[in-house]
GROMACS .gro file of C-alpha atoms in nm:
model
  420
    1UNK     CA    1   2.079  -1.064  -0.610
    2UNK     CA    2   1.936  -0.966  -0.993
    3UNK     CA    3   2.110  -0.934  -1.270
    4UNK     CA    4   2.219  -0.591  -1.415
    5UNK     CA    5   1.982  -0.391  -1.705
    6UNK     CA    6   1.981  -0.659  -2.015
    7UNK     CA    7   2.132  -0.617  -2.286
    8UNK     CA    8   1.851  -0.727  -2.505
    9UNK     CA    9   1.578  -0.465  -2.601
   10UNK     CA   10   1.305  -0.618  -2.396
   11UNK     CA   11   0.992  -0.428  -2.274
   12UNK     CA   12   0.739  -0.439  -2.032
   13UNK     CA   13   0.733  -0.607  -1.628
   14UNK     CA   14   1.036  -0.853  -1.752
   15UNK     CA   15   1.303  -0.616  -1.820
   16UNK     CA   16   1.234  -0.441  -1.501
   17UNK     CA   17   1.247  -0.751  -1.298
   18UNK     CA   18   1.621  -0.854  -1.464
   19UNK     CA   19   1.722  -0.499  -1.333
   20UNK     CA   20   1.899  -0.489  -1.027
   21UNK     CA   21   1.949  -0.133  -0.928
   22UNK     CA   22   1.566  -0.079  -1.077
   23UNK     CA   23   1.424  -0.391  -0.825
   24UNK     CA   24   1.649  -0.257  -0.550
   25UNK     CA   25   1.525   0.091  -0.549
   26UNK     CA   26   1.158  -0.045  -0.624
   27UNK     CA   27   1.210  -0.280  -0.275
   28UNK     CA   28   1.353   0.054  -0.110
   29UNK     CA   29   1.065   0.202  -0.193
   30UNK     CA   30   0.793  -0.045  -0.121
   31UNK     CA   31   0.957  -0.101   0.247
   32UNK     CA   32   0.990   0.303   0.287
   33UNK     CA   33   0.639   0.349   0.223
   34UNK     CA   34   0.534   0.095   0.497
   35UNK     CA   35   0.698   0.254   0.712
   36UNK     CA   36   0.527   0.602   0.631
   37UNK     CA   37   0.182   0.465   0.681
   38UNK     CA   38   0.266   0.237   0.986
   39UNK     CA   39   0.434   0.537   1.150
   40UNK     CA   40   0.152   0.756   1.069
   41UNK     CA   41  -0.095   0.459   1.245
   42UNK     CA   42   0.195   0.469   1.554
   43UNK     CA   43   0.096   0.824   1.546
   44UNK     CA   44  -0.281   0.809   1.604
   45UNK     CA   45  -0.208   0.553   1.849
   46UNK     CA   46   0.028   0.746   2.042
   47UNK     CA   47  -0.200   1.051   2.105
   48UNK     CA   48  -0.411   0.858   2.397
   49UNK     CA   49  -0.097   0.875   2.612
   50UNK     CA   50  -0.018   1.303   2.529
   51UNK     CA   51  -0.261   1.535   2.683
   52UNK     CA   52  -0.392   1.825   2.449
   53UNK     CA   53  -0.225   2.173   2.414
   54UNK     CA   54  -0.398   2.399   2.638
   55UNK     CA   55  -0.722   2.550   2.458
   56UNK     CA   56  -0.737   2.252   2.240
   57UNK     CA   57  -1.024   1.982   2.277
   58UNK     CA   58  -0.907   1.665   2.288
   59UNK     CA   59  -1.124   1.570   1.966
   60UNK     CA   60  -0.895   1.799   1.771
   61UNK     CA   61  -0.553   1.611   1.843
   62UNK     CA   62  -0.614   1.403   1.542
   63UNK     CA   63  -0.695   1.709   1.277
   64UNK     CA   64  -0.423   1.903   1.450
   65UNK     CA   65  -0.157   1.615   1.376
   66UNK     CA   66  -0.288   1.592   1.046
   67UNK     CA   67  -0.261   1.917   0.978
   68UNK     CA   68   0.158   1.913   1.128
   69UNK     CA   69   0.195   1.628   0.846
   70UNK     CA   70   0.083   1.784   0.564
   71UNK     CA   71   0.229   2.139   0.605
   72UNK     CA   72   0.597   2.059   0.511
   73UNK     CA   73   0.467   1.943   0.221
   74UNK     CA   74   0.335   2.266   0.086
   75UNK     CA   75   0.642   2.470   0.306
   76UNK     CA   76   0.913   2.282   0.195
   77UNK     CA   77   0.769   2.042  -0.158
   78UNK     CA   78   0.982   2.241  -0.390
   79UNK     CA   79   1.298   2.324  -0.213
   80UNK     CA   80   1.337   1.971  -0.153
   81UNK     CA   81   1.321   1.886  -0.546
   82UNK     CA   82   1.634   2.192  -0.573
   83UNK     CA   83   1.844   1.991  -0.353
   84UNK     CA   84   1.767   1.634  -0.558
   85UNK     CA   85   1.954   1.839  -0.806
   86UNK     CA   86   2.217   1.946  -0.649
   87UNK     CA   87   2.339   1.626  -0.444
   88UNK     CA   88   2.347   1.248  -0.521
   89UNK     CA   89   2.002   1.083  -0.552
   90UNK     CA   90   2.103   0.773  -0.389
   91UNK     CA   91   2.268   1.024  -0.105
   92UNK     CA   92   1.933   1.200  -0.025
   93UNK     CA   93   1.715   0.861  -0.039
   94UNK     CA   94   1.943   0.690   0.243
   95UNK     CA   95   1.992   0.968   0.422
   96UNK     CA   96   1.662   1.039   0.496
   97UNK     CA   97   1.561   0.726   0.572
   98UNK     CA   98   1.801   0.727   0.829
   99UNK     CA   99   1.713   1.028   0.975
  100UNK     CA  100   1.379   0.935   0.994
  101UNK     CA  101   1.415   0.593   1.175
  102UNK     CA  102   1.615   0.766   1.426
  103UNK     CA  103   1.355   1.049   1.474
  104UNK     CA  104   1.126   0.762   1.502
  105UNK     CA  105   1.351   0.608   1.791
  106UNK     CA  106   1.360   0.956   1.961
  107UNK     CA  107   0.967   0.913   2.057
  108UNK     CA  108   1.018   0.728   2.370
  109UNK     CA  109   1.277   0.941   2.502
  110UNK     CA  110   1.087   1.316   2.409
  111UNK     CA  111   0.842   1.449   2.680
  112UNK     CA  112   0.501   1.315   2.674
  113UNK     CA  113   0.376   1.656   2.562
  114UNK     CA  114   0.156   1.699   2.252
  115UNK     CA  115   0.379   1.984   2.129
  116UNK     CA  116   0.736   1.715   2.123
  117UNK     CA  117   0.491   1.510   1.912
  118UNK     CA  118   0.405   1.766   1.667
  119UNK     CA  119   0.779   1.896   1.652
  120UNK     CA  120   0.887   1.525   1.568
  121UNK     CA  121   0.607   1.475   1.301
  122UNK     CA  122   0.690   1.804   1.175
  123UNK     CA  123   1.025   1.757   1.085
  124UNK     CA  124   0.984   1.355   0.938
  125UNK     CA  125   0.733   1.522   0.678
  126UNK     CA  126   0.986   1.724   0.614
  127UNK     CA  127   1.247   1.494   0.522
  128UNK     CA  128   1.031   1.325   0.341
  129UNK     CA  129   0.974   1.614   0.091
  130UNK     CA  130   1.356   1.503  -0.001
  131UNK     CA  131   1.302   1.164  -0.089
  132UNK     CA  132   0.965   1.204  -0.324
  133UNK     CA  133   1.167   1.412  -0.586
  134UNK     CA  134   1.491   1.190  -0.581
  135UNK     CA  135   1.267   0.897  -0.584
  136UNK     CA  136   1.095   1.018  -0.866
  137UNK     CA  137   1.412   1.123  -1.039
  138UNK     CA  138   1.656   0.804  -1.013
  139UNK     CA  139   1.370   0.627  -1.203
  140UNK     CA  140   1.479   0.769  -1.557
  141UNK     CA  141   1.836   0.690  -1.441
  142UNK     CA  142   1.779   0.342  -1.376
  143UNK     CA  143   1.611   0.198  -1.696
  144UNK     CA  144   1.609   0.262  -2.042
  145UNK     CA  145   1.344   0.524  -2.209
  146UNK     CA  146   1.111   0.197  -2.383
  147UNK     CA  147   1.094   0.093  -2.017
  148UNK     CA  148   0.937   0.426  -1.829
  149UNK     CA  149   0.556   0.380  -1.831
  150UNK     CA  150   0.665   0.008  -1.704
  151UNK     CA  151   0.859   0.112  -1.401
  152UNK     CA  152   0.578   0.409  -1.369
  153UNK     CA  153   0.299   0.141  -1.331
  154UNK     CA  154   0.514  -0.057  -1.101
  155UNK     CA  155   0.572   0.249  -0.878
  156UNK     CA  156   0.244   0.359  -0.911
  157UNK     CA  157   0.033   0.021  -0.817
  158UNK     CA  158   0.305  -0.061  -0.552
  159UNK     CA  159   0.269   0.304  -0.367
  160UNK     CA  160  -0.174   0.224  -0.414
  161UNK     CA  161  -0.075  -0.085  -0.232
  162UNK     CA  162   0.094   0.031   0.020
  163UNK     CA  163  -0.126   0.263   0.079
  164UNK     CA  164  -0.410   0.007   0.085
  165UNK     CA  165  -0.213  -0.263   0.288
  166UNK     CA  166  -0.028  -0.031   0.537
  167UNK     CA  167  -0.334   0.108   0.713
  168UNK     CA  168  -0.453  -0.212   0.747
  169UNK     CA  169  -0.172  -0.435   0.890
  170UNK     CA  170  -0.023  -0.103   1.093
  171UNK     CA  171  -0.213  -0.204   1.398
  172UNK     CA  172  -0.153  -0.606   1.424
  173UNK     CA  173   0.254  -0.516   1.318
  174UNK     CA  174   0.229  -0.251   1.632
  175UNK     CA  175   0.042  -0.499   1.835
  176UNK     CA  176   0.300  -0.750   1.741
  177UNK     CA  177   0.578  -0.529   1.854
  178UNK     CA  178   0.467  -0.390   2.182
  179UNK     CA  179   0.419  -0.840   2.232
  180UNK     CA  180   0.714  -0.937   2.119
  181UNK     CA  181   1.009  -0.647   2.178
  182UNK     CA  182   0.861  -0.459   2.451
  183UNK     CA  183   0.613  -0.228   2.563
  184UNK     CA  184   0.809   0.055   2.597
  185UNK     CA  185   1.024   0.096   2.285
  186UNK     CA  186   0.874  -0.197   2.065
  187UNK     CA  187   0.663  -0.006   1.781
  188UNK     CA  188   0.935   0.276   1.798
  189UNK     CA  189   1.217  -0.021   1.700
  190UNK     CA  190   0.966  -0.167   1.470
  191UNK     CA  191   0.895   0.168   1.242
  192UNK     CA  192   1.303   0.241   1.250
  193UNK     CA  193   1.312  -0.065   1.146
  194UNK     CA  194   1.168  -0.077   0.822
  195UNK     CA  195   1.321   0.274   0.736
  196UNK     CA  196   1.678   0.112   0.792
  197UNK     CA  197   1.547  -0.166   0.619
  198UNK     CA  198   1.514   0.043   0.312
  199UNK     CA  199   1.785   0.196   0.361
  200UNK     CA  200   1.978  -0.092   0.309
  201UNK     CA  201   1.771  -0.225   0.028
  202UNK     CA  202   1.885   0.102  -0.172
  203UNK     CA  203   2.231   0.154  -0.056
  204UNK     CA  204   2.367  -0.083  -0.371
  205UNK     CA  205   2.187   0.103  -0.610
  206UNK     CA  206   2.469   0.230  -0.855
  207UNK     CA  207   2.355   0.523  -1.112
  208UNK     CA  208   2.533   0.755  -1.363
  209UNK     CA  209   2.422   1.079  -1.217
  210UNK     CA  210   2.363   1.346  -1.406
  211UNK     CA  211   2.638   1.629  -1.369
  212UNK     CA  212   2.537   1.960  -1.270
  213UNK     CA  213   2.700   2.265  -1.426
  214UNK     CA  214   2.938   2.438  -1.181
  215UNK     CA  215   2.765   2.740  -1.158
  216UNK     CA  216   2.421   2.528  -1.019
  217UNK     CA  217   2.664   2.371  -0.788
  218UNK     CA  218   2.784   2.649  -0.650
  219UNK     CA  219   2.468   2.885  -0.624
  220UNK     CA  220   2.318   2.807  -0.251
  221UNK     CA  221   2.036   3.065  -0.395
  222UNK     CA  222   1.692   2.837  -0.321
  223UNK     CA  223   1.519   3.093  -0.468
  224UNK     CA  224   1.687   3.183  -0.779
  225UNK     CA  225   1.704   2.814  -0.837
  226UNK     CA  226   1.270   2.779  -0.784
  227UNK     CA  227   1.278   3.084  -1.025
  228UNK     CA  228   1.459   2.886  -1.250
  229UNK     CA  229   1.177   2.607  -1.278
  230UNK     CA  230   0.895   2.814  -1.290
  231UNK     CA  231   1.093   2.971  -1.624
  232UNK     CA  232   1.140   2.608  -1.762
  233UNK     CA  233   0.785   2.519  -1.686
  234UNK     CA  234   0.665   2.848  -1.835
  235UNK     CA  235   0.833   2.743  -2.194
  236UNK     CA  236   0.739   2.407  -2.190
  237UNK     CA  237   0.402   2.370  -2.209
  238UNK     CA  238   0.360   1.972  -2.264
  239UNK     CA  239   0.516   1.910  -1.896
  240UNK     CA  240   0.314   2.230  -1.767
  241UNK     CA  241   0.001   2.029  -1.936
  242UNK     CA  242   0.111   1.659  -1.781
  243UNK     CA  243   0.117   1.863  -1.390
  244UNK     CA  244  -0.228   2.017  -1.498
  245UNK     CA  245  -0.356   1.663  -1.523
  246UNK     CA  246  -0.158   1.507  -1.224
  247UNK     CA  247  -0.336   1.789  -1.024
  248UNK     CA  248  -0.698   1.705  -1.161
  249UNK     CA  249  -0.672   1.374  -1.091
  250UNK     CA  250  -0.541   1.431  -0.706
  251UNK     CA  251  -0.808   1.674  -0.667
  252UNK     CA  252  -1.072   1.397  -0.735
  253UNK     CA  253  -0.936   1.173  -0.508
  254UNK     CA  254  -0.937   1.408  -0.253
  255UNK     CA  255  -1.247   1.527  -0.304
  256UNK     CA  256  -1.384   1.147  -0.311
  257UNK     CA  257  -1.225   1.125   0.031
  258UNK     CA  258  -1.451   1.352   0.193
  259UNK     CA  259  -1.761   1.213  -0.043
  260UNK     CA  260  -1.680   0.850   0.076
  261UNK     CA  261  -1.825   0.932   0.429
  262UNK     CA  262  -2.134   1.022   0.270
  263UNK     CA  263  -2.144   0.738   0.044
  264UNK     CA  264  -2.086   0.504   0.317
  265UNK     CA  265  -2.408   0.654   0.509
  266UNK     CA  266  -2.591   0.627   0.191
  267UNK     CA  267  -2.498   0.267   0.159
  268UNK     CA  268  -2.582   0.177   0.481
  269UNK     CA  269  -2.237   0.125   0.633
  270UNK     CA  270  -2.085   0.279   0.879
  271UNK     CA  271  -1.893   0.637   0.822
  272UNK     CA  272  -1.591   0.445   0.950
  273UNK     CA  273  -1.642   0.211   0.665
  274UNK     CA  274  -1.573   0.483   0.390
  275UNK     CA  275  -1.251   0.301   0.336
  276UNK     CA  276  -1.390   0.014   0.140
  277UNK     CA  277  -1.432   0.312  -0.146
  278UNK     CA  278  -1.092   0.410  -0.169
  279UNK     CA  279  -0.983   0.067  -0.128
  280UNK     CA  280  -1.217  -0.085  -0.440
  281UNK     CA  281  -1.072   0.220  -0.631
  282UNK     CA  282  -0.705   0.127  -0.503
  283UNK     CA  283  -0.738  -0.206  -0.596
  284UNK     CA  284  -0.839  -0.040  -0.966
  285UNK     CA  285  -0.504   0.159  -0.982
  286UNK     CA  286  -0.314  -0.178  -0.912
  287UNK     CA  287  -0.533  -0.340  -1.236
  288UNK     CA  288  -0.480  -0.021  -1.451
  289UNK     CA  289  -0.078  -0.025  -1.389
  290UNK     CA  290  -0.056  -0.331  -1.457
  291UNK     CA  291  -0.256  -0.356  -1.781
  292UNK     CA  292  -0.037  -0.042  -1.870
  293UNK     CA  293   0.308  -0.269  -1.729
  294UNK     CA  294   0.252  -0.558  -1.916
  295UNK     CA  295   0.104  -0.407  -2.271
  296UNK     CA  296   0.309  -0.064  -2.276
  297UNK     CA  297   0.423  -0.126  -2.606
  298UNK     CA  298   0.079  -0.176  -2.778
  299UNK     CA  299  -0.083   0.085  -2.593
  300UNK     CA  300   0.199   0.310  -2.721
  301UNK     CA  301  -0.009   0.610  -2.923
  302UNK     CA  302  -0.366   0.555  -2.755
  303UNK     CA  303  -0.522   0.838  -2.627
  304UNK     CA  304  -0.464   0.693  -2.258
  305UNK     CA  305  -0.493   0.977  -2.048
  306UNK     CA  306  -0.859   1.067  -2.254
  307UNK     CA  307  -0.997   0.735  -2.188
  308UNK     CA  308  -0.908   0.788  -1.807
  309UNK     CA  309  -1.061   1.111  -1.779
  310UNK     CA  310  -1.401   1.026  -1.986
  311UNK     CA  311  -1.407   0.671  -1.757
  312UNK     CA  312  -1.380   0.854  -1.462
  313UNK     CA  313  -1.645   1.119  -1.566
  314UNK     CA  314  -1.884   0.782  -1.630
  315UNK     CA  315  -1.801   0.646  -1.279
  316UNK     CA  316  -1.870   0.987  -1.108
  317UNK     CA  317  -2.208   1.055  -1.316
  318UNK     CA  318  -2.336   0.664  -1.276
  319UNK     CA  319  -2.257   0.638  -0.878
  320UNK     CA  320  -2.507   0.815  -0.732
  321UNK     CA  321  -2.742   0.581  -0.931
  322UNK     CA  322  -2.652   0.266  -0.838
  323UNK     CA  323  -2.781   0.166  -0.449
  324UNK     CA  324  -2.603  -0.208  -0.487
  325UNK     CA  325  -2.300  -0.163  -0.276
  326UNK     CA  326  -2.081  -0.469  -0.471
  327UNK     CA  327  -2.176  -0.244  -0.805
  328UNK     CA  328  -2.088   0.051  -0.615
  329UNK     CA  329  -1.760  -0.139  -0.549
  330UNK     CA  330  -1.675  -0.224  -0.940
  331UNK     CA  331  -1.749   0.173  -1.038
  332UNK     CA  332  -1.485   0.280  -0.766
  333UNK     CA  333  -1.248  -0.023  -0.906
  334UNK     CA  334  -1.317   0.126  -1.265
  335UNK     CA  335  -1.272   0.458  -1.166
  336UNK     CA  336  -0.914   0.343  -1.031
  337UNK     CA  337  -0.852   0.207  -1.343
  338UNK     CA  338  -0.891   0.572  -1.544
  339UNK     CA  339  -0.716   0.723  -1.261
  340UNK     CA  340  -0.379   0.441  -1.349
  341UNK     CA  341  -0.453   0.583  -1.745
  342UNK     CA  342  -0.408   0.885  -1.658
  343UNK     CA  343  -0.149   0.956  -1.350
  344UNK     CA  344   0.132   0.663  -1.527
  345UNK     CA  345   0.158   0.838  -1.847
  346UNK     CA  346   0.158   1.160  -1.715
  347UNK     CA  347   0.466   1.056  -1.481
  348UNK     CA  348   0.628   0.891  -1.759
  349UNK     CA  349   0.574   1.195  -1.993
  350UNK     CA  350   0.753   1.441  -1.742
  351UNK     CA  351   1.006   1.177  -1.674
  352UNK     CA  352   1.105   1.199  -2.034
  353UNK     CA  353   1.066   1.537  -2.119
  354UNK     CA  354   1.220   1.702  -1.870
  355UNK     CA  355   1.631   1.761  -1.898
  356UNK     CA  356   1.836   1.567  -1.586
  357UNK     CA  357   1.959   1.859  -1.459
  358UNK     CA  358   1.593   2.005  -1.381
  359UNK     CA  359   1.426   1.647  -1.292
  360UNK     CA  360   1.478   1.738  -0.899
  361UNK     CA  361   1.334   2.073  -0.911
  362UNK     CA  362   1.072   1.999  -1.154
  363UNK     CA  363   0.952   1.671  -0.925
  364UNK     CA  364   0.966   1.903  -0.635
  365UNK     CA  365   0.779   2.163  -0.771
  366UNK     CA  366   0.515   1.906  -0.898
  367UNK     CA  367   0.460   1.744  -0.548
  368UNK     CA  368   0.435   2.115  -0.408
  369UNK     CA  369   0.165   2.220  -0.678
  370UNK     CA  370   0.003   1.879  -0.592
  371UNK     CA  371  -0.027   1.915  -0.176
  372UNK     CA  372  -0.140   2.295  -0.277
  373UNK     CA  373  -0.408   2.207  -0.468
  374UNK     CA  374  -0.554   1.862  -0.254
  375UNK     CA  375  -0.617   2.108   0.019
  376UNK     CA  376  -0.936   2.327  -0.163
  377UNK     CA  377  -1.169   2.055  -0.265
  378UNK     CA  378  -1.103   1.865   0.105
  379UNK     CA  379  -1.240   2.238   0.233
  380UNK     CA  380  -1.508   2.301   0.015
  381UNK     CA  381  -1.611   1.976  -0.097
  382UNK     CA  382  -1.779   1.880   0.253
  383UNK     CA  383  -1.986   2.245   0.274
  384UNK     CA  384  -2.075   2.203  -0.089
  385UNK     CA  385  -2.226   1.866  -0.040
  386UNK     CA  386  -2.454   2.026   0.283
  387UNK     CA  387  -2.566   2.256   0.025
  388UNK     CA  388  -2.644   2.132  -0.317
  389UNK     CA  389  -2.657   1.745  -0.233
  390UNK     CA  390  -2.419   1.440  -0.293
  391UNK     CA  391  -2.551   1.389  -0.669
  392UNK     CA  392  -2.508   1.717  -0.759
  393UNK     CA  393  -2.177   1.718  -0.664
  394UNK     CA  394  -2.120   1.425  -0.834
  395UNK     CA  395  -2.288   1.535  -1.128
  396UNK     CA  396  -2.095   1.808  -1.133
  397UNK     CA  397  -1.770   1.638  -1.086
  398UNK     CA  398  -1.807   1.409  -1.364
  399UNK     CA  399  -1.881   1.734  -1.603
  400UNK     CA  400  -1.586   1.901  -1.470
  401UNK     CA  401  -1.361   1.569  -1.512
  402UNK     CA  402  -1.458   1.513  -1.850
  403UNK     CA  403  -1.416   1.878  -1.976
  404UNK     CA  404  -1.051   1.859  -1.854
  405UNK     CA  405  -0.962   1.541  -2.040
  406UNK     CA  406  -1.102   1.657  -2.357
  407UNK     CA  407  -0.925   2.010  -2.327
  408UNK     CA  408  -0.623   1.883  -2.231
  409UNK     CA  409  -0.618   1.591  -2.474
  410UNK     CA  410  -0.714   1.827  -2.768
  411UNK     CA  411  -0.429   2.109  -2.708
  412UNK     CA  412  -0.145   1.793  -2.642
  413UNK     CA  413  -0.247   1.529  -2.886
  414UNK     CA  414  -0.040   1.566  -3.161
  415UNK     CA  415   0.273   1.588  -2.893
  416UNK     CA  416   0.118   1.265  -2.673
  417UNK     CA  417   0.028   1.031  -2.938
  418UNK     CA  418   0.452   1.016  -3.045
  419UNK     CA  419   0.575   1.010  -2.694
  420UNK     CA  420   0.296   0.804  -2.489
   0.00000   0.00000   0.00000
């Protein structure tokens, strides 16, 4: 279907488009995360039809299940990255697509009891902690270093999309379903499949994989291997520096989630309208990887992930200034943009610094460090807002935001400036 990698140097969104096992696993991906979000939507639709646990109001369902779906995540986010090391990439990426869609398929056949649900949801995050990290770490396997922050931005604006595009269409592709292949099973055989679909996409994808020393192959210690990551990490402060960064900027998204609902109120909308935020500031993360797709090369040496951080500090400050809600709209689309300057290189940095052998367990540890840390400003940044005020906060984001970018920027630059 495409052509292998070319053999011309060739930069930017063209190589990656004449690479086949680079488009397949991009499809693979694309498809996998549709299925995420429109299983999560099956989800929330599924919980009229399951009474609540005893002792728990049936308001709570919803926080409850999205509790279940985050937990593996901070459980289980590292040990999946030590197994992305230890077994074929390609391997882990099928496989738990597959064992997803047929989890998914389960549903209709599991008691209609709130506690099957949570089980099943349960144990899909959990296989999805495997795919991240291999995901993540076939990408430097697949195309050459000159290509990275290309296939970074790719990955990066096509996950914002279908973040942005899955909510929305996961309720007409249900409705469709339930229409069209039955009531009972039809948005069970929907969501399985997409994740066969990808499946299939990536099951062509041929890579050199990196081979493990026999001792590492051997181990079957989880824990000495996590021990061995956090040494890595410890010595090598550049990747240690790019995570530190990654974690700011999911922080202030997460935060911004919970501020949205305020914002929206503030705005006049309604607090189910919040989304139009996050989607304005999606639709910046698309523009910012693709500005950094197409003009890698002559961005290569700017102090990208400094201009991120200071143009999100602006955003943050400004907002709560503005009471035009299409301005309102361009400052979250801006602030998307120095979120794309700063989470692409990053990627791209740790991509390229860190050794083969220790890409799985370093990706793993990563998303762990990531889920860890979204989960204090969604609890405090709700209380904190009842207490000093929404500009305040704000305020005080922006000062925090732009502190980080300037320390990080001045203890890496020298390193960043010859490898971004």
């Amino acid at each position: 279907m495409f052509p292998t990698e070319p053999a011309a140097v060739n930069n930017g969104f063209g190589a990656l488009l004449k690479n086949r096992n680079f488009m397949l696993l991009w499809i693979g991906q694309l498809v996998s995360q549709l299925a995420d979000k429109v299983f999560f939507v099956l989800m929330i639709a599924l919980l009229e039809n399951y009474p609540p646990l005893p002792g728990l109001a049936e308001s709570s369902m919803h926080s409850t299940l999205m509790v279940v779906f985050t937990i593996p995540a901070i459980l289980f986010g590292s040990a999946g990255g030590i197994f992305v090391d230890l077994w074929p990439k390609k391997l882990i990426m099928v496989g738990s697509d597959v064992i997803r869609g047929f989890l998914t398929l389960a549903i209709p056949f599991l008691p209609r009891e709130f506690l099957f649900l949570l089980i099943l949801v349960f144990a899909i995050s959990t296989v999805t902690q495997f795919f991240a990290p291999a995901e993540q770490a076939a990408i430097p396997l697949l195309v050459r270093p000159e290509n990275l922050m290309a296939a970074n931005a790719l990955f990066s604006s096509t996950m914002m999309g279908a973040l942005i595009v899955g909510f929305a269409v996961g309720e007409p592709i249900l409705s469709w379903s339930k229409d069209f292949l039955g009531e009972q099973y039809g948005q069970e055989i929907i969501v399985t499949g997409l994740y066969f679909l990808s499946a299939v996409m990536m099951q062509p994808i041929t890579m050199k994989e990196h081979k493990a020393p026999e001792t590492q192959q051997v181990t079957g210690k989880p824990w000495t291997e996590l021990t061995e990551s956090l040494r890595y990490l410890k010595k090598n402060r550049l990747v240690v520096n790019a995570m530190l960064q990654l974690v700011t900027l999911y922080c202030v998204f997460a935060a911004l989630t919970v501020l949205t609902i305020r914002l929206a109120e503030d705005f006049g909308l309604k607090e189910k309208q919040f989304g139009f935020f996050l989607a304005a500031a999606g639709v910046g993360m698309v523009l910012g990887a693709g500005i950094l797709g197409h003009w890698s090369v002559k961005l290569h040496g700017k102090p990208l992930p400094l201009i991120g951080f200071l143009l999100m500090a602006l955003v943050l400050g400004v907002f709560t200034f503005t009471h035009n809600l299409l301005v309102a709209l361009g400052l979250c689309a801006l602030l998307g943009i120095g979120a794309a300057f700063i989470g692409v290189p990053m990627q791209t940095l740790i991509q390229q610094q860190a050794p083969p052998n220790m890409h799985g367990k370093v990706f793993g540890f990563q998303n762990h460090a990531v889920n860890i840390a979204l989960s204090l400003p969604l609890a405090i940044t709700g209380p904190l807002t009842d207490l000093l005020g929404l500009r305040t906060v704000l305020v005080a984001m922006s000062l925090i935001v732009a502190a980080v970018g300037v320390w990080a920027w001045k203890n890496t630059r020298r390193v960043l400036q010859d490898v971004i």
